[in-house]
Coordinates of C-alpha atoms in Angstrom, one line a residue:
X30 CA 0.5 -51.7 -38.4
X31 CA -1.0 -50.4 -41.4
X32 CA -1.5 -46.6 -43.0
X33 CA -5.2 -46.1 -41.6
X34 CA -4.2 -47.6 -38.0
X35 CA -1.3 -45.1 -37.9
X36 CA -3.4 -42.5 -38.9
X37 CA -6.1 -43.5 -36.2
X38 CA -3.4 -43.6 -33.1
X39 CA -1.8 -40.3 -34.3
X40 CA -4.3 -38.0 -33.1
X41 CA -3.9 -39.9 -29.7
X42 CA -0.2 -39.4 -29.2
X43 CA -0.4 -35.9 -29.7
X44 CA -3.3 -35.8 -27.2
X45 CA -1.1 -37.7 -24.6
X46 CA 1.8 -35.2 -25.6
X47 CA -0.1 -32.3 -25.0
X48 CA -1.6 -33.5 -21.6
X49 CA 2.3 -34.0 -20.3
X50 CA 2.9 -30.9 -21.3
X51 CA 0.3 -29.5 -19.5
X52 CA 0.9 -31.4 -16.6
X53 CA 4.3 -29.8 -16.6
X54 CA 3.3 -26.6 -16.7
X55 CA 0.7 -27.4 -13.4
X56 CA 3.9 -28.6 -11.8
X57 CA 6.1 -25.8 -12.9
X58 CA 3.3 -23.7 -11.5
X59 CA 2.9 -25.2 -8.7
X60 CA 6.7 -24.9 -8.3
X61 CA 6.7 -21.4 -8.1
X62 CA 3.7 -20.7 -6.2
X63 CA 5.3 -23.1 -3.5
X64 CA 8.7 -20.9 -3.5
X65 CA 6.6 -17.5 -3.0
X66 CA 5.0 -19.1 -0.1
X67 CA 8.3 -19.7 1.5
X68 CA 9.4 -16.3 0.7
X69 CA 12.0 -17.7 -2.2
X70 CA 11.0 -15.4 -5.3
X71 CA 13.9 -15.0 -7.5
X72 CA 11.4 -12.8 -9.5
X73 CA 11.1 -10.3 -7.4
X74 CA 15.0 -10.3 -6.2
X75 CA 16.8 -7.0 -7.2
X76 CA 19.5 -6.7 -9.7
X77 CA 22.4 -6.7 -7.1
X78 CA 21.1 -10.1 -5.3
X79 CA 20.8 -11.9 -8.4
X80 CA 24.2 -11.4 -8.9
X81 CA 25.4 -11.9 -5.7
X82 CA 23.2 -15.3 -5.5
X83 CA 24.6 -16.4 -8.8
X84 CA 28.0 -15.7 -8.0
X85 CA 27.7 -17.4 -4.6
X86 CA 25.7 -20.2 -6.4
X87 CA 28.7 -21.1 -8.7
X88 CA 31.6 -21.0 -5.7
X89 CA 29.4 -23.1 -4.0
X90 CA 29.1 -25.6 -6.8
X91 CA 32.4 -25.4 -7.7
X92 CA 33.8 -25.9 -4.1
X93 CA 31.4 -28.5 -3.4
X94 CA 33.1 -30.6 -6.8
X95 CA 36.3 -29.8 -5.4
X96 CA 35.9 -31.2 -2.0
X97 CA 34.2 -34.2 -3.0
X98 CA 37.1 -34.5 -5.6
X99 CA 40.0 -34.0 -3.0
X100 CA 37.8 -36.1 -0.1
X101 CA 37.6 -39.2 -2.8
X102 CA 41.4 -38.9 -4.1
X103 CA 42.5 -37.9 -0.4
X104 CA 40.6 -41.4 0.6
X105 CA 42.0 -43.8 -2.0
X106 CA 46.0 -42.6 -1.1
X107 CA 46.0 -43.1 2.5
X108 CA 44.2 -46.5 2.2
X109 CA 46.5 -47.2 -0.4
X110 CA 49.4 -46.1 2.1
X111 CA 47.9 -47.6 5.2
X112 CA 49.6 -51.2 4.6
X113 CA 53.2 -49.5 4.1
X114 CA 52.8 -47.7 7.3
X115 CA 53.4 -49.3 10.2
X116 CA 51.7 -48.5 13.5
X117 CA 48.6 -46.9 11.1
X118 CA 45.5 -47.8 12.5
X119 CA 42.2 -48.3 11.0
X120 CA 41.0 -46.1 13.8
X121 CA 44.0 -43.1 12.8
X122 CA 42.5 -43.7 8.9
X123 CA 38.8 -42.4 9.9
X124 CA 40.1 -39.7 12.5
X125 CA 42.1 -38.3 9.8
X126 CA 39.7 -38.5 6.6
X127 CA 37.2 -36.6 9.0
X128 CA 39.8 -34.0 9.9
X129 CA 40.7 -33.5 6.0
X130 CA 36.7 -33.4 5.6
X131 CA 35.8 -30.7 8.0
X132 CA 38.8 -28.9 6.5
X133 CA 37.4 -29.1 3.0
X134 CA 33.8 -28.0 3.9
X135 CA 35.8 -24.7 5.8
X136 CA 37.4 -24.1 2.8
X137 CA 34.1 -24.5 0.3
X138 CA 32.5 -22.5 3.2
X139 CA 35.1 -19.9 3.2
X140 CA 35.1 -19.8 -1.3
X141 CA 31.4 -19.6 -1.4
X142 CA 31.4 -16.1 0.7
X143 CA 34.5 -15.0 -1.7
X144 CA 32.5 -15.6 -4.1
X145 CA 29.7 -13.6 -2.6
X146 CA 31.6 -11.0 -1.7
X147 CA 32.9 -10.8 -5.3
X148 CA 29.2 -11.1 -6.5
X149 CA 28.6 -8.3 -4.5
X150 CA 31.5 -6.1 -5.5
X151 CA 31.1 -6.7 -9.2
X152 CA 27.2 -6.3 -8.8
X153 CA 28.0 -2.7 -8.0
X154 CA 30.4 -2.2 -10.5
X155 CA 27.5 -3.3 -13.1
X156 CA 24.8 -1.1 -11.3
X157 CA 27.1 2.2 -11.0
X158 CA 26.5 3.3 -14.6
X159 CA 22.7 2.8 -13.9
X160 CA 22.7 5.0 -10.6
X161 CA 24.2 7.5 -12.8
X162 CA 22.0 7.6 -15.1
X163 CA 18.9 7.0 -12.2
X164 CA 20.0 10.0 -10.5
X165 CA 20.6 12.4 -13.8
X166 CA 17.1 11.8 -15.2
X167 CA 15.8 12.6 -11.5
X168 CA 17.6 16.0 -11.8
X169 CA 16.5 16.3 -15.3
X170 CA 12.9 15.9 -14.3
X171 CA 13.4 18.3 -11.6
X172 CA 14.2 21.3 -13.9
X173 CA 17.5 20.6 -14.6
X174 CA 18.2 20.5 -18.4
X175 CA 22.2 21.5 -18.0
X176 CA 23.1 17.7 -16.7
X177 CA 24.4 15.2 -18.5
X178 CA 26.0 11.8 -18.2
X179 CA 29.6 11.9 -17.7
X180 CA 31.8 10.5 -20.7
X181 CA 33.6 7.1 -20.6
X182 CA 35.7 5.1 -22.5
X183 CA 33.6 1.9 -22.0
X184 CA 33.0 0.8 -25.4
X185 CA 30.0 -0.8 -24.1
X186 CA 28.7 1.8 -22.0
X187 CA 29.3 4.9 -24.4
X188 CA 26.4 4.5 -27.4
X189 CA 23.8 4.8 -24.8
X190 CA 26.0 7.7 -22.8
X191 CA 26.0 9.3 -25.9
X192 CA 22.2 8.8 -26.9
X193 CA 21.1 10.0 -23.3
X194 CA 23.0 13.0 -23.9
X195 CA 21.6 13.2 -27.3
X196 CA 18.2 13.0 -26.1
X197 CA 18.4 15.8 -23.7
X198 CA 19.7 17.9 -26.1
X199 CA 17.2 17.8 -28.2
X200 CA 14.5 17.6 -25.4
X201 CA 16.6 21.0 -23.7
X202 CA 16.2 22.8 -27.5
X203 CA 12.7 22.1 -27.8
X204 CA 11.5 23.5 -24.4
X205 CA 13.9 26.6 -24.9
X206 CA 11.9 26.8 -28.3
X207 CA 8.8 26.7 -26.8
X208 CA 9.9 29.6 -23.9
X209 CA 10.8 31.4 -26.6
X210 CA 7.8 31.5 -28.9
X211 CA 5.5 32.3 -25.7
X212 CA 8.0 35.1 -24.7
X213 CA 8.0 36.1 -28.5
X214 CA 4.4 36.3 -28.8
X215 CA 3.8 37.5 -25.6
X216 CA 6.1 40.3 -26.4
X217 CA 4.6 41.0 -29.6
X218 CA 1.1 41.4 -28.5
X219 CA 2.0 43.9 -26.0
X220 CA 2.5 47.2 -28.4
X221 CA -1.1 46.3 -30.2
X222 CA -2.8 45.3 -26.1
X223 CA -1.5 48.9 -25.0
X224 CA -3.0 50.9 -28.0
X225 CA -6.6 48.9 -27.3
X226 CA -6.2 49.8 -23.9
X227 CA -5.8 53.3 -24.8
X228 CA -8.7 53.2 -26.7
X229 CA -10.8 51.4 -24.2
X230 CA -9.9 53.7 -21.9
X231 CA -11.3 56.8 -24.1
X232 CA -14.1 55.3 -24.9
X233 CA -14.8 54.5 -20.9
X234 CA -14.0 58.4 -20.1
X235 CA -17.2 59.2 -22.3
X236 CA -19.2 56.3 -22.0
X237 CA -22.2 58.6 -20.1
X238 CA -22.7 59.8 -23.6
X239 CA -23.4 56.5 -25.0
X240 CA -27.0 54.7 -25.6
X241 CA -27.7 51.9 -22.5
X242 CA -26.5 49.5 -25.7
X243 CA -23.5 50.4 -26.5
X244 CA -22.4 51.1 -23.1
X245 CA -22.9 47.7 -22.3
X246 CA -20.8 45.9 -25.2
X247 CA -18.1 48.7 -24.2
X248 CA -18.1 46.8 -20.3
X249 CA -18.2 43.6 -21.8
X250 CA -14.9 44.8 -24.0
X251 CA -13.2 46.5 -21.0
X252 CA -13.4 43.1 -19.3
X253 CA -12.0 41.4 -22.0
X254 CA -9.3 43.8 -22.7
X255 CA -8.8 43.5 -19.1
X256 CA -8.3 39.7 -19.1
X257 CA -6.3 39.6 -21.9
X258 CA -3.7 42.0 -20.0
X259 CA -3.8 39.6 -17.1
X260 CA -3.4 36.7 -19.6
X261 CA -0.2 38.8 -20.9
X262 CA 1.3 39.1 -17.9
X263 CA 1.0 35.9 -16.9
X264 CA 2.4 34.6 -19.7
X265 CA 5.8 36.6 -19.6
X266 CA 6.0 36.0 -16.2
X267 CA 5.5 32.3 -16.1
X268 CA 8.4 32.6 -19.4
X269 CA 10.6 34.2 -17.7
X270 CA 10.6 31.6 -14.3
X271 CA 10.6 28.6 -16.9
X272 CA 13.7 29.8 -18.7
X273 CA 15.3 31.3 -15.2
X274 CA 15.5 34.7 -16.0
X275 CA 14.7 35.8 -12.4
X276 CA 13.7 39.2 -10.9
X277 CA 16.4 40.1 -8.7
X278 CA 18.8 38.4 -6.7
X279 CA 17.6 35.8 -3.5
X280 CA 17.7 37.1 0.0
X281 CA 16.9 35.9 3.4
X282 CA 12.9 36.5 3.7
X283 CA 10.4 36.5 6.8
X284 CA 7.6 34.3 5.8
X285 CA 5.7 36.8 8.6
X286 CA 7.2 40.1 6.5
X287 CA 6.4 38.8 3.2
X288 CA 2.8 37.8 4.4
X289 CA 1.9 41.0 6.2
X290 CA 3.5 42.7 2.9
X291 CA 1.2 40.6 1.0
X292 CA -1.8 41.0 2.1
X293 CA -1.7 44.9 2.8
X294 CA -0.7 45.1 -0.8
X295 CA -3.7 43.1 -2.4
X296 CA -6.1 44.6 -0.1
X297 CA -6.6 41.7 2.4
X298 CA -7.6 42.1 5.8
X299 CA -4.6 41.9 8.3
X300 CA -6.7 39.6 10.9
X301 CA -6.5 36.8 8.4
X302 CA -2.8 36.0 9.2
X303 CA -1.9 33.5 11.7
X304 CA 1.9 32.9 12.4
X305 CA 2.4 29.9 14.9
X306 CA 6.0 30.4 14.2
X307 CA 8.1 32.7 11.8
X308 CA 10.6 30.9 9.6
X309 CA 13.2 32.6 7.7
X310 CA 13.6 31.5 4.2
X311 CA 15.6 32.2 1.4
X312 CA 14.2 33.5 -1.5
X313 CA 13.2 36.5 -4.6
X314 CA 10.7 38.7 -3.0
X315 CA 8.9 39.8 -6.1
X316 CA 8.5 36.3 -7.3
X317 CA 7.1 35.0 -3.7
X318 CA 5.0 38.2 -3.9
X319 CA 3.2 37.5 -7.5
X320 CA 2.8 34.2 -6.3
X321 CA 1.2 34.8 -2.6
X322 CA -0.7 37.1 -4.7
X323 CA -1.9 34.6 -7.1
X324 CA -3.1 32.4 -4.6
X325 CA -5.3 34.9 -2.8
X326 CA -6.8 35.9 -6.0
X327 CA -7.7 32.4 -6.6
X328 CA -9.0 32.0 -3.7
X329 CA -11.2 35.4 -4.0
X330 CA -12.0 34.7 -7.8
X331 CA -12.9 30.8 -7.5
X332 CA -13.2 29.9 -4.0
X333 CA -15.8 32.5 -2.1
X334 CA -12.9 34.4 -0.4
X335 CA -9.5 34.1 1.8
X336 CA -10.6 32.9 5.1
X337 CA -7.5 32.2 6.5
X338 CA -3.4 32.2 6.1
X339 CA -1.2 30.6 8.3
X340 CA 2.3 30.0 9.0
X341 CA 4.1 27.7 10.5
X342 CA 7.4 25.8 10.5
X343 CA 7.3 21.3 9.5
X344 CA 10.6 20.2 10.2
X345 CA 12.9 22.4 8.3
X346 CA 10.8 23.8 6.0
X347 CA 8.2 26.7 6.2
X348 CA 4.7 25.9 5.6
X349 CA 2.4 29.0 4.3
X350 CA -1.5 27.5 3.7
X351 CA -4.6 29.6 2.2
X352 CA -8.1 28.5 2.8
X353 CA -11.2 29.6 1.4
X354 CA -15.0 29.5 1.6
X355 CA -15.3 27.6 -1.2
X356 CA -16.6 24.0 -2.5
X357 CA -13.4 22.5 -2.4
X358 CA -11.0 21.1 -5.6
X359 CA -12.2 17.3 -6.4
X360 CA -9.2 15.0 -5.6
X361 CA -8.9 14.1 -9.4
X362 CA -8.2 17.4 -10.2
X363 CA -5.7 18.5 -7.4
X364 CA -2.7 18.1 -9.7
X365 CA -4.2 18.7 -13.1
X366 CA -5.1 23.0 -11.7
X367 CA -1.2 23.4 -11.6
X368 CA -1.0 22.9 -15.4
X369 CA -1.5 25.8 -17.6
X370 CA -5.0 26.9 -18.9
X371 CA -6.7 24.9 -16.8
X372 CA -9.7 26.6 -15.3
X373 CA -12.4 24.7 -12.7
X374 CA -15.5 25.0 -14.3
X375 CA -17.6 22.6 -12.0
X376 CA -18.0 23.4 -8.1
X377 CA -16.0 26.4 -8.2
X378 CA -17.7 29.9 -8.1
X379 CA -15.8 31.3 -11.5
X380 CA -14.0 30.4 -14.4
X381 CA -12.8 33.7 -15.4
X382 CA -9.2 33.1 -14.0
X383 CA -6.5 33.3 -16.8
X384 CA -5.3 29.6 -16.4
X385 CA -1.7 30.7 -15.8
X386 CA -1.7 31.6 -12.2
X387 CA -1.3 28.3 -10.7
X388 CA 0.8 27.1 -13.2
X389 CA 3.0 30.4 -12.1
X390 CA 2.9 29.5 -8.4
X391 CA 3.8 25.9 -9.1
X392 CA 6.9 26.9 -11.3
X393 CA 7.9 29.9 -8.6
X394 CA 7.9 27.1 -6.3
X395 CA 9.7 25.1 -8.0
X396 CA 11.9 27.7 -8.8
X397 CA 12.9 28.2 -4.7
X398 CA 13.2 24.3 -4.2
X399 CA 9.7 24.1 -2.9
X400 CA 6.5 22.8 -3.6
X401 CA 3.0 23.6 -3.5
X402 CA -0.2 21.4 -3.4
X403 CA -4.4 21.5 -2.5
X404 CA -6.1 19.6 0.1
X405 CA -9.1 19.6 1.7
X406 CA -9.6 22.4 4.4
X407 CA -11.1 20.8 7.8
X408 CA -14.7 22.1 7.7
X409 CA -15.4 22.4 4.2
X410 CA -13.2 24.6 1.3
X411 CA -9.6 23.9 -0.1
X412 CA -6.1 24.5 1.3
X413 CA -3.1 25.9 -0.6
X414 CA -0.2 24.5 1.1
X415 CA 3.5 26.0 0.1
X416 CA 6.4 24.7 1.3
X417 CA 9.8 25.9 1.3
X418 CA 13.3 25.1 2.7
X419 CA 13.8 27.4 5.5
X420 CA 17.1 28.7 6.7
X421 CA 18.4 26.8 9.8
X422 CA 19.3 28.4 12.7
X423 CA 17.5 31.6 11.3
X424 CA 14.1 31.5 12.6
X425 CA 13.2 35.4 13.1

């Protein structure tokens, strides 16, 4: 065949090569779609089972060489000894190659779950060091920056012990950095905030003396004034829960005591609690206070008013909600109001809230092992919902 006819048929082989390898892949495809429809999906198969499988996978394979090994040798000897034994049927030949087969499958039988037991076993020696390090991050992300990984003396194993450790160091010194500076600042701002207060709060005693004018620029820089000594408090206070410098010791609470306590202190009607069941809990009363306390000013500030508090006991745990009147929190936003200086500016009646007394709640609860979260109020509004471990047995 000559240059120009090679050149001519190349283009066609590669064609033809690229359609089988296309056809391959339909198959291949087709393959594994026909395994997921029969539920066989190594793909999705944890860790441990593909270990297991494997191991039980290469007994099996192993045994099954084995027997057909000993079956074919066991065959040839006692046909070979047949003629030298007298009184040796053909009949005593097949009864006793079946016997020495049944054995043989028993035995691969009996290897292949060995080797899935071993599978197993060594499956969860392999996954122990990632439980480990599943259930440290988990505490980690719950608040926890004092855990760390254990050491070993796997060589294997101990770079990445020792870079997880590594990592929350650093990630433990950066927060603390960050409590600090807020604490720092907050600190700071306070000897300068109390001298403008004092000022302010001159200029207010003999504000009838002052033109309509300036009267009003001195309300509009009490307000501020005011806000910024809310913002202040805030601050330190959400500092102090973040780094676990706690106000006082925990005692065992009434959720009905602390509410009634609550609400006479920040001026709320009485008739607004509703206790379907006291729960005892344990708990720091000035933190559960400030936080109670933020919640009804939230509701007061951005949601029309307190309408209702209830109390009740889910399980183990006390349940404390607030409703208000108002609008509601859009479902996108439910998590995104417990971060800090986040304020609701759409739906909500007021955006003059500091952005630090959600964030304060969510941290308090935190703080006491509990949670807190908005939903929808039946009828129209939003619901605070706290939750926190109650003490069993000690239902007041």
């Amino acid at each position: 065949m000559c240059s120009a006819d090679r050149q001519q048929f190349a283009p066609e082989r590669w064609e033809h090569a690229a359609d089988r390898q296309h056809s391959a892949g339909e198959r291949w495809h087709s393959a594994a779609e026909s395994r997921r429809a029969f539920g066989f999906d190594p793909e999705r198969w944890s860790l441990r089972t593909r270990v297991v499988a494997a191991f039980a996978a290469i007994t099996a394979l192993m045994s099954l060489v084995l027997v057909i090994s000993v079956f074919a040798i066991s065959r040839s000897y006692l046909e070979a000894q047949r003629p030298q034994t007298q009184g040796y049927a053909a009949g005593d030949l097949q009864s006793d190659l079946e016997l020495l087969r049944n054995v043989l499958i028993g035995c691969a039988l009996v290897a292949t779950l060995i080797g899935a037991a071993v599978g197993w076993w060594a499956s969860k020696r392999v996954l122990t060091p990632l439980q480990q390090v599943s259930k440290t991050a988990a505490r980690i992300a719950a608040g926890d920056l004092t855990t760390r990984l254990p050491e070993t003396r796997d060589p294997d194993l101990a770079t990445t012990v020792g870079s997880f450790n590594t990592m929350v160091d650093s990630l433990q010194r950066r927060i603390e950095r960050e409590h600090r500076l807020v604490g720092d600042v907050s600190h700071e701002l306070r000897t300068p905030l109390t001298t403008l207060m004092a000022g302010v709060d001159v200029l207010n005693r003999h504000s009838g003396e002052f033109p309509e004018r300036p009267r009003r620029a001195l309300g509009l820089v009490t307000d501020e004034v005011d806000h910024l000594r809310r913002l202040l408090d805030d601050l330190l206070a959400l500092a102090r829960a973040e780094a676990g410098m706690h106000r006082g010791d925990a005692d065992s609470l009434s959720v009905r005591e602390l509410l009634t306590h609550t609400l006479a202190g920040s001026r709320h009607a009485p008739e607004l609690l509703t206790v379907v069941e006291d729960v005892t809990v344990r708990g720091r009363k000035l933190e559960l206070e400030r936080a109670l306390v933020n919640l009804l000013a939230n509701a007061d500030r951005h949601g029309g008013g307190v309408v209702a508090v209830t109390v009740r006991r889910e399980g183990g745990d006390a349940v404390i909600t607030v409703d208000d009147a108002g609008p509601g929190v859009p479902a996108a936003d439910r998590g995104r109001i417990f971060e800090r200086f986040v304020t609701m500016r759409s739906g909500r009646s007021s955006a003059t809230g500091t952005g630090i007394g959600l964030a304060l709640v969510a941290e308090t609860m935190s703080a006491h092992r509990g949670r807190v979260e908005c939903l929808d109020r039946p009828g129209g509004g939003a619901r605070f919902a706290l939750r926190l471990p109650g003490l069993a047995g000690e239902a007041l």
